[in-house]
Coordinates of C-alpha atoms (C1' of nucleotides) in Angstrom, one line a residue:
Chain A
X505 CA -16.6 21.5 -79.0
X506 CA -14.8 19.7 -76.1
X507 CA -12.5 17.4 -77.9
X508 CA -11.5 16.8 -81.5
X509 CA -10.7 13.6 -83.4
X510 CA -7.0 12.7 -83.0
X511 CA -6.9 11.3 -86.5
X512 CA -7.8 12.2 -90.1
X513 CA -11.1 10.4 -91.0
X514 CA -10.5 10.8 -94.7
X515 CA -7.1 9.0 -94.5
X516 CA -8.6 6.3 -92.3
X517 CA -11.5 5.8 -94.8
X518 CA -8.9 5.6 -97.6
X519 CA -7.0 2.9 -95.9
X520 CA -10.2 0.9 -95.3
X521 CA -11.1 1.5 -98.9
X522 CA -7.9 -0.1 -100.1
X523 CA -8.5 -3.1 -97.9
X524 CA -12.1 -3.6 -99.2
X525 CA -10.9 -3.0 -102.7
X526 CA -8.3 -5.7 -102.5
X527 CA -9.9 -8.4 -100.4
X528 CA -13.7 -7.7 -100.7
X529 CA -15.9 -6.9 -97.8
X530 CA -16.6 -10.4 -96.5
X531 CA -13.1 -11.3 -96.1
X532 CA -11.9 -7.9 -94.6
X533 CA -12.3 -8.0 -90.8
X534 CA -12.7 -4.9 -88.5
X535 CA -9.4 -6.1 -87.0
X536 CA -7.6 -5.7 -90.3
X537 CA -8.8 -2.2 -90.5
X538 CA -7.9 -1.4 -87.0
X539 CA -4.4 -2.8 -87.7
X540 CA -4.0 -1.0 -91.0
X541 CA -5.3 2.4 -89.8
X542 CA -3.6 2.1 -86.4
X543 CA -6.6 3.7 -84.7
X544 CA -8.9 2.0 -82.1
X545 CA -12.1 0.1 -82.7
X546 CA -14.1 2.7 -80.6
X547 CA -12.9 5.5 -82.8
X548 CA -13.8 3.5 -85.9
X549 CA -17.2 2.7 -84.7
X550 CA -17.9 6.3 -83.4
X551 CA -16.8 7.8 -86.7
X552 CA -18.3 5.4 -89.3
X553 CA -20.9 3.4 -87.4
X554 CA -20.3 -0.2 -88.4
X555 CA -18.8 -2.4 -91.0
X556 CA -21.6 -2.0 -93.4
X557 CA -21.7 1.7 -93.3
X558 CA -17.9 1.7 -93.4
X559 CA -17.9 -0.3 -96.6
X560 CA -20.6 1.7 -98.1
X561 CA -18.7 5.0 -97.3
X562 CA -15.5 3.4 -98.8
X563 CA -17.4 2.3 -102.0
X564 CA -19.0 5.7 -102.3
X565 CA -15.5 7.3 -102.0
X566 CA -14.1 5.0 -104.6
X567 CA -16.9 5.8 -107.0
X568 CA -16.6 9.5 -106.5
X569 CA -12.9 9.9 -106.3
X570 CA -11.4 7.2 -108.3
X571 CA -13.9 6.4 -111.0
X572 CA -15.8 9.6 -111.2
X573 CA -12.9 11.9 -112.5
X574 CA -11.9 9.4 -115.1
X575 CA -15.3 9.1 -116.5
X576 CA -15.9 12.8 -116.4
X577 CA -12.7 13.4 -118.3
X578 CA -13.8 10.8 -121.0
X579 CA -17.2 12.4 -121.3
X580 CA -15.9 15.9 -121.7
X581 CA -13.0 15.0 -124.0
X582 CA -14.2 16.0 -127.4
X583 CA -11.6 14.1 -129.5
X584 CA -13.6 11.1 -130.2
X585 CA -11.9 7.7 -130.5
X586 CA -8.6 9.0 -129.4
X587 CA -10.3 9.9 -126.0
X588 CA -11.7 6.4 -125.9
X589 CA -8.3 4.9 -126.6
X590 CA -6.7 7.1 -123.9
X591 CA -9.2 6.2 -121.4
X592 CA -8.6 2.4 -121.9
X593 CA -4.9 2.9 -121.8
X594 CA -5.1 4.7 -118.5
X595 CA -7.5 2.0 -117.2
X596 CA -5.1 -0.7 -118.1
X597 CA -2.1 1.1 -116.8
X598 CA -3.8 1.7 -113.4
X599 CA -5.0 -2.0 -113.3
X600 CA -1.8 -3.7 -114.2
X601 CA 1.0 -1.6 -112.6
X602 CA 1.5 0.7 -109.6
X603 CA 0.2 0.3 -106.1
X604 CA -3.2 -1.2 -107.2
X605 CA -2.0 -3.7 -109.7
X606 CA -4.1 -6.8 -109.8
X607 CA -6.8 -5.2 -107.5
X608 CA -9.3 -4.9 -110.3
X609 CA -12.1 -2.3 -110.0
X610 CA -13.8 -2.2 -106.6
X611 CA -17.1 -1.6 -108.2
X612 CA -16.8 -4.7 -110.5
X613 CA -15.5 -6.8 -107.6
X614 CA -18.5 -5.7 -105.5
X615 CA -20.8 -6.7 -108.3
X616 CA -19.5 -10.2 -108.6
X617 CA -19.3 -10.7 -104.8
X618 CA -21.9 -11.0 -102.0
X619 CA -21.6 -7.3 -101.3
X620 CA -24.2 -7.1 -104.1
X621 CA -27.0 -8.3 -101.8
X622 CA -27.0 -4.9 -100.1
X623 CA -29.6 -2.6 -101.5
X624 CA -27.6 0.6 -101.3
X625 CA -24.6 -1.2 -102.8
X626 CA -26.7 -2.2 -105.8
X627 CA -27.9 1.4 -106.4
X628 CA -24.4 2.8 -106.2
X629 CA -23.0 0.0 -108.6
X630 CA -26.0 0.6 -111.0
X631 CA -25.2 4.4 -111.2
X632 CA -21.5 3.6 -111.6
X633 CA -22.2 1.4 -114.5
X634 CA -24.5 4.0 -116.1
X635 CA -21.9 6.7 -115.7
X636 CA -19.3 4.6 -117.6
X637 CA -21.8 3.8 -120.3
X638 CA -22.8 7.6 -120.6
X639 CA -19.2 8.7 -120.7
X640 CA -18.4 6.2 -123.5
X641 CA -21.4 7.3 -125.4
X642 CA -20.6 10.9 -125.3
X643 CA -17.2 10.1 -126.6
X644 CA -18.6 8.0 -129.4
X645 CA -21.1 10.6 -130.3
X646 CA -18.1 13.0 -130.6
X647 CA -16.3 10.4 -132.7
X648 CA -19.4 10.1 -135.0
X649 CA -19.6 13.8 -135.5
X650 CA -16.0 13.8 -136.5
X651 CA -16.6 11.0 -138.9
X652 CA -14.3 8.5 -137.1
X653 CA -16.8 5.8 -136.9
X654 CA -17.3 3.1 -139.5
X655 CA -20.5 3.0 -141.3
X656 CA -23.3 1.4 -139.4
X657 CA -21.7 1.8 -135.9
X658 CA -24.2 3.3 -133.6
X659 CA -22.8 5.2 -130.5
X660 CA -25.5 3.8 -128.1
X661 CA -25.0 0.1 -128.5
X662 CA -21.4 0.5 -129.1
X663 CA -21.0 2.3 -125.7
X664 CA -22.7 -0.7 -124.1
X665 CA -20.2 -3.0 -125.9
X666 CA -17.3 -1.0 -124.7
X667 CA -18.5 -0.8 -121.2
X668 CA -18.8 -4.6 -120.9
X669 CA -15.2 -4.6 -122.4
X670 CA -14.1 -2.4 -119.7
X671 CA -15.6 -4.7 -117.0
X672 CA -13.8 -7.5 -118.8
X673 CA -10.5 -5.7 -118.6
X674 CA -11.1 -5.0 -114.9
X675 CA -11.8 -8.7 -114.2
X676 CA -8.9 -10.1 -116.1
X677 CA -6.5 -7.6 -114.5
X678 CA -7.1 -9.3 -111.2
X679 CA -5.8 -12.4 -112.8
X680 CA -2.6 -10.6 -113.4
X681 CA -3.3 -10.3 -117.2
X682 CA -0.5 -8.8 -119.2
X683 CA -0.9 -5.2 -119.9
X684 CA 0.2 -5.6 -123.5
X685 CA -2.2 -8.3 -124.1
X686 CA -5.0 -6.2 -122.8
X687 CA -3.9 -3.3 -124.9
X688 CA -3.9 -5.4 -127.9
X689 CA -7.4 -6.7 -127.2
X690 CA -8.8 -3.2 -126.7
X691 CA -7.0 -1.9 -129.9
X692 CA -8.5 -4.8 -131.8
X693 CA -12.0 -3.8 -130.5
X694 CA -11.5 -0.1 -131.3
X695 CA -10.2 -0.9 -134.7
X696 CA -13.4 -2.8 -135.6
X697 CA -15.6 0.3 -134.9
X698 CA -13.3 2.9 -136.5
X699 CA -13.6 4.3 -139.9
X700 CA -10.6 2.4 -141.7
X701 CA -10.2 -1.0 -140.0
X702 CA -6.5 -2.0 -139.5
X703 CA -5.3 -3.4 -142.8
Chain B
X246 CA -17.0 -52.6 -97.6
X247 CA -18.9 -52.7 -94.4
X248 CA -21.3 -49.7 -95.0
X249 CA -22.2 -47.4 -97.8
X250 CA -23.1 -43.8 -98.0
X251 CA -26.8 -43.1 -97.4
X252 CA -26.8 -40.2 -99.8
X253 CA -25.7 -39.2 -103.3
X254 CA -22.4 -37.3 -103.1
X255 CA -22.9 -35.8 -106.5
X256 CA -26.4 -34.4 -105.5
X257 CA -24.9 -33.0 -102.4
X258 CA -21.9 -31.5 -104.3
X259 CA -24.4 -29.9 -106.7
X260 CA -26.5 -28.4 -104.0
X261 CA -23.2 -26.9 -102.4
X262 CA -22.3 -25.7 -105.9
X263 CA -25.4 -23.7 -106.2
X264 CA -25.0 -22.1 -102.9
X265 CA -21.3 -21.1 -103.7
X266 CA -22.3 -19.9 -107.1
X267 CA -25.1 -17.6 -105.8
X268 CA -23.4 -16.4 -102.6
X269 CA -19.8 -16.8 -103.1
X270 CA -17.4 -18.9 -100.9
X271 CA -16.9 -16.4 -98.1
X272 CA -20.5 -15.8 -97.3
X273 CA -21.6 -19.4 -97.6
X274 CA -21.3 -21.2 -94.3
X275 CA -21.0 -24.9 -93.7
X276 CA -24.3 -24.5 -91.8
X277 CA -25.9 -23.3 -95.0
X278 CA -24.7 -26.4 -96.8
X279 CA -25.8 -28.6 -94.1
X280 CA -29.3 -27.2 -94.1
X281 CA -29.6 -27.2 -97.9
X282 CA -28.4 -30.7 -98.4
X283 CA -30.2 -32.1 -95.4
X284 CA -27.2 -34.2 -94.5
X285 CA -24.9 -34.2 -91.5
X286 CA -21.7 -32.2 -90.9
X287 CA -19.9 -35.5 -90.3
X288 CA -21.0 -36.8 -93.6
X289 CA -19.9 -33.6 -95.3
X290 CA -16.5 -33.6 -93.8
X291 CA -16.0 -37.3 -94.3
X292 CA -16.9 -37.1 -98.0
X293 CA -15.3 -33.8 -99.0
X294 CA -12.7 -32.9 -96.4
X295 CA -13.4 -29.3 -95.5
X296 CA -14.8 -26.1 -96.8
X297 CA -12.0 -25.3 -99.0
X298 CA -12.0 -28.7 -100.6
X299 CA -15.7 -28.5 -101.0
X300 CA -15.5 -25.2 -102.8
X301 CA -12.8 -26.5 -105.0
X302 CA -14.7 -29.7 -106.0
X303 CA -17.8 -27.5 -106.6
X304 CA -15.9 -25.1 -108.8
X305 CA -14.3 -27.9 -110.7
X306 CA -17.7 -29.4 -111.2
X307 CA -19.1 -26.1 -112.4
X308 CA -16.2 -25.7 -115.0
X309 CA -16.5 -29.3 -116.2
X310 CA -20.2 -29.7 -116.2
X311 CA -21.6 -26.3 -116.8
X312 CA -19.1 -24.3 -118.8
X313 CA -17.2 -27.2 -120.4
X314 CA -19.9 -28.5 -122.7
X315 CA -20.9 -25.1 -123.8
X316 CA -17.5 -24.1 -124.9
X317 CA -16.9 -27.6 -126.6
X318 CA -19.9 -27.2 -128.6
X319 CA -18.9 -23.7 -129.7
X320 CA -15.5 -24.9 -130.5
X321 CA -16.7 -27.9 -132.6
X322 CA -19.5 -25.9 -134.3
X323 CA -18.2 -25.2 -137.7
X324 CA -20.7 -22.6 -138.8
X325 CA -18.6 -19.6 -137.8
X326 CA -20.4 -16.4 -136.7
X327 CA -23.8 -18.1 -136.3
X328 CA -22.2 -20.4 -133.8
X329 CA -20.9 -17.4 -132.0
X330 CA -24.2 -15.7 -131.9
X331 CA -25.9 -18.8 -130.7
X332 CA -23.4 -19.3 -128.0
X333 CA -24.0 -15.7 -126.7
X334 CA -27.9 -16.2 -127.0
X335 CA -27.7 -19.3 -124.9
X336 CA -25.4 -17.6 -122.4
X337 CA -27.8 -14.7 -122.0
X338 CA -30.7 -16.9 -121.7
X339 CA -29.0 -19.0 -119.0
X340 CA -27.9 -15.9 -117.1
X341 CA -31.2 -13.9 -117.2
X342 CA -33.9 -16.6 -116.9
X343 CA -34.5 -19.9 -115.4
X344 CA -33.2 -21.2 -112.0
X345 CA -29.9 -19.4 -112.1
X346 CA -31.1 -16.0 -113.3
X347 CA -29.1 -13.3 -111.7
X348 CA -26.4 -15.6 -110.5
X349 CA -23.8 -14.7 -113.1
X350 CA -20.9 -17.1 -113.8
X351 CA -19.4 -18.9 -110.8
X352 CA -16.0 -18.6 -112.4
X353 CA -16.4 -14.9 -113.0
X354 CA -17.7 -14.4 -109.5
X355 CA -14.6 -16.2 -108.1
X356 CA -12.2 -14.1 -110.1
X357 CA -13.6 -11.0 -108.6
X358 CA -13.9 -12.4 -105.1
X359 CA -11.4 -13.3 -102.4
X360 CA -11.7 -17.0 -103.6
X361 CA -9.1 -15.8 -106.0
X362 CA -6.3 -15.8 -103.3
X363 CA -6.3 -19.6 -103.4
X364 CA -3.7 -21.1 -105.7
X365 CA -5.7 -24.0 -107.0
X366 CA -8.7 -21.7 -107.7
X367 CA -6.4 -19.4 -109.8
X368 CA -5.3 -22.4 -111.9
X369 CA -8.8 -23.5 -112.5
X370 CA -10.0 -20.1 -113.5
X371 CA -7.1 -19.4 -115.7
X372 CA -7.7 -22.6 -117.6
X373 CA -11.4 -21.8 -117.8
X374 CA -10.7 -18.4 -119.3
X375 CA -8.3 -20.1 -121.9
X376 CA -10.9 -22.6 -122.8
X377 CA -13.4 -19.9 -123.6
X378 CA -10.9 -17.9 -125.6
X379 CA -9.9 -21.0 -127.5
X380 CA -13.4 -21.9 -128.3
X381 CA -14.2 -18.4 -129.6
X382 CA -11.1 -18.4 -131.6
X383 CA -11.9 -21.8 -133.1
X384 CA -15.4 -20.5 -134.1
X385 CA -13.8 -17.2 -135.5
X386 CA -11.2 -19.2 -137.5
X387 CA -14.2 -21.1 -139.1
X388 CA -15.8 -17.8 -139.8
X389 CA -12.8 -16.5 -141.5
X390 CA -12.5 -19.6 -143.7
X391 CA -16.2 -19.0 -144.7
X392 CA -15.5 -15.4 -145.6
X393 CA -17.8 -14.1 -142.8
X394 CA -15.3 -11.7 -141.2
X395 CA -14.8 -8.1 -142.3
X396 CA -11.5 -7.3 -143.7
X397 CA -8.7 -6.7 -141.2
X398 CA -10.6 -8.7 -138.4
X399 CA -8.0 -11.2 -136.9
X400 CA -9.6 -14.2 -135.1
X401 CA -7.0 -14.3 -132.3
X402 CA -7.4 -10.7 -130.9
X403 CA -11.1 -10.8 -131.8
X404 CA -11.6 -13.9 -129.7
X405 CA -10.0 -11.9 -126.8
X406 CA -12.4 -9.1 -127.2
X407 CA -15.5 -11.5 -127.3
X408 CA -14.1 -13.4 -124.2
X409 CA -13.9 -10.1 -122.2
X410 CA -17.4 -9.3 -123.6
X411 CA -18.7 -12.6 -122.3
X412 CA -17.2 -11.8 -118.8
X413 CA -19.0 -8.5 -119.1
X414 CA -22.3 -10.2 -119.8
X415 CA -21.9 -12.5 -116.9
X416 CA -21.1 -9.7 -114.7
X417 CA -24.0 -7.5 -115.7
X418 CA -26.5 -10.3 -115.6
X419 CA -25.9 -10.4 -111.8
X420 CA -27.3 -6.8 -111.7
X421 CA -30.5 -8.1 -113.2
X422 CA -29.7 -6.6 -116.6
X423 CA -32.4 -7.0 -119.3
X424 CA -31.9 -9.9 -121.6
X425 CA -32.9 -7.9 -124.6
X426 CA -30.5 -5.2 -123.8
X427 CA -27.6 -7.6 -123.5
X428 CA -28.7 -9.4 -126.7
X429 CA -28.6 -5.9 -128.5
X430 CA -25.2 -5.2 -127.2
X431 CA -23.8 -8.5 -128.3
X432 CA -25.5 -8.1 -131.7
X433 CA -23.8 -4.7 -132.0
X434 CA -20.4 -6.3 -131.2
X435 CA -20.9 -9.1 -133.6
X436 CA -22.2 -6.8 -136.4
X437 CA -18.9 -4.8 -136.2
X438 CA -16.7 -7.8 -136.9
X439 CA -18.9 -9.3 -139.6
X440 CA -18.5 -8.9 -143.3
X441 CA -21.6 -6.6 -144.0
X442 CA -21.9 -4.3 -141.1
X443 CA -25.6 -3.6 -140.2
X444 CA -26.6 -0.7 -142.5
Chain C
dA1442 C1' -24.3 -65.1 -86.5
dG1443 C1' -20.2 -62.7 -85.5
dT1444 C1' -17.3 -59.1 -86.2
dA1445 C1' -14.5 -55.4 -88.2
dT1446 C1' -15.4 -51.4 -90.7
dC1447 C1' -17.6 -47.6 -92.1
dC1448 C1' -21.4 -44.1 -91.9
dT1449 C1' -24.6 -41.1 -89.2
dG1450 C1' -26.4 -37.9 -85.7
dG1451 C1' -25.4 -34.7 -82.4
dA1452 C1' -22.8 -32.3 -79.2
dA1453 C1' -18.7 -30.1 -78.1
dC1454 C1' -14.6 -27.3 -79.3
dC1455 C1' -11.9 -23.5 -80.2
dA1456 C1' -11.1 -19.3 -82.6
dC1457 C1' -12.4 -15.3 -84.5
dG1458 C1' -16.4 -12.3 -86.2
dA1459 C1' -18.7 -7.7 -85.2
dT1460 C1' -20.1 -4.8 -81.6
dT1461 C1' -20.5 -2.5 -77.1
dC1462 C1' -19.2 -0.6 -72.7
dC1463 C1' -16.6 1.6 -69.3
dA1464 C1' -12.9 4.1 -67.3
dG1465 C1' -9.4 7.4 -68.2
dG1466 C1' -7.8 11.5 -70.6
dA1467 C1' -7.9 15.4 -73.4
dT1468 C1' -10.3 19.5 -75.1
dG1469 C1' -12.5 24.2 -75.4
dG1470 C1' -16.1 27.5 -73.5
dC1471 C1' -17.1 30.1 -69.1
Chain D
dG1302 C1' -9.2 26.9 -63.4
dC1303 C1' -13.5 24.3 -63.8
dC1304 C1' -16.6 21.4 -66.1
dA1305 C1' -19.4 19.4 -69.6
dT1306 C1' -18.4 17.1 -73.6
dC1307 C1' -16.2 14.2 -76.5
dC1308 C1' -12.3 11.1 -77.8
dT1309 C1' -9.4 7.1 -76.8
dG1310 C1' -7.8 2.6 -75.1
dG1311 C1' -8.7 -1.9 -73.9
dA1312 C1' -11.4 -5.4 -72.1
dA1313 C1' -15.7 -7.8 -72.3
dT1314 C1' -19.7 -9.7 -74.9
dC1315 C1' -22.1 -12.5 -77.7
dG1316 C1' -22.8 -14.8 -81.8
dT1317 C1' -21.1 -17.5 -85.4
dG1318 C1' -17.3 -19.5 -88.2
dG1319 C1' -15.2 -24.2 -89.3
dT1320 C1' -13.8 -28.4 -87.4
dT1321 C1' -13.4 -32.5 -84.5
dC1322 C1' -15.0 -36.1 -81.5
dC1323 C1' -17.6 -39.9 -79.8
dA1324 C1' -21.4 -43.0 -79.2
dG1325 C1' -24.8 -45.6 -81.8
dG1326 C1' -26.2 -48.1 -85.8
dA1327 C1' -25.9 -50.3 -90.3
dT1328 C1' -23.4 -53.1 -93.4
dA1329 C1' -20.8 -57.0 -95.9
dC1330 C1' -17.5 -60.6 -95.5
dT1331 C1' -16.2 -64.9 -93.0

DNA sequence: AGTATCCTGGAACCACGATTCCAGGATGGC
DNA sequence: GCCATCCTGGAATCGTGGTTCCAGGATACT
């Protein structure tokens, strides 16, 4: 091994990830990434290959490191509806405050944008959606076992409803939607599937 | 008036609209529009001004001519929940079949994309969302008056939930989601707010 | 019929997009 | 300490982006 990289590829990828997340792939130039990371074009290309590969790596990183853990925790949390409520609370907090406020969900953004033309992107996003759906369903099954669900509420379709709701939250958060308003909306949705609807 | 346009501006705008709708603003080039409309760059610029103005006009046209009528019909339909169900049926049909299958909603796409950086685009989309929300609320108020809603279901927050759900449907339709699956999801959501939940 | 006005066609313009290439420098094994 | 190997910096390349300009042609009023 004659020479070694003078920078941290993971850190660089994370910087690129943030740019793609906020601005989308089409409107983020290589120059933007060069400027933000501080490293040179040559190093970028030598390390990641090209813009498409870089975006793909960033999206994969997002799905695995940002979404993945949240979904896994939801799926493994056995408390039922409280777990679902906590999941949405965390989601709204992450979307409306802190460093990434107003950025939405990178995967949702990609789905609505032209990035979606890419075959591998499609596959990643499809799996991402299924992961969310499955995690919600696991939590709802737990809720059902604990008798938390109103009669006639089926975990499967309800998980689909909540997954679409989460997509909606992600989307609206980009518009700078108020966190309290989003929480109220989610609460209303969860109330209508819970055992004793809010009186 | 010495000379008159040799083409129909509305038809040209509609062609541009379809391109922007499908591909987004960033990835649609003026050349694409020139090719699709068959008319010349000069005519395009003389008529619409520039890419940004053209996109803005297309988006406004979309909101007024495509979304607007649907929302108005929903708001004025006094039947309550059946009106909401019909609205979603029509939405899913339009998103999953016909000429625009898999295109999603232009407004939703714009919200997730970089188009959203533009001030006027933001204003248009915000109003678009409010229109949807208001229409749903009007329909839910009618449902409440007719005693169609389950106890504890409030038209206001529920309209917010359904608006986010609609956004989710629009998003997923771009992924080529199955129309029947989407209908089942929507049915599940509507059942949980209706008077007698599916047994 | 003449003419001022506007529209059309095509080329030209300029900036910025992604990508590649080459020289120079640093590294680790022998 | 030498050398093959890889990394770095910056310039160069080539295509494409949006936009503008000008000559030629068509029009409607006088």
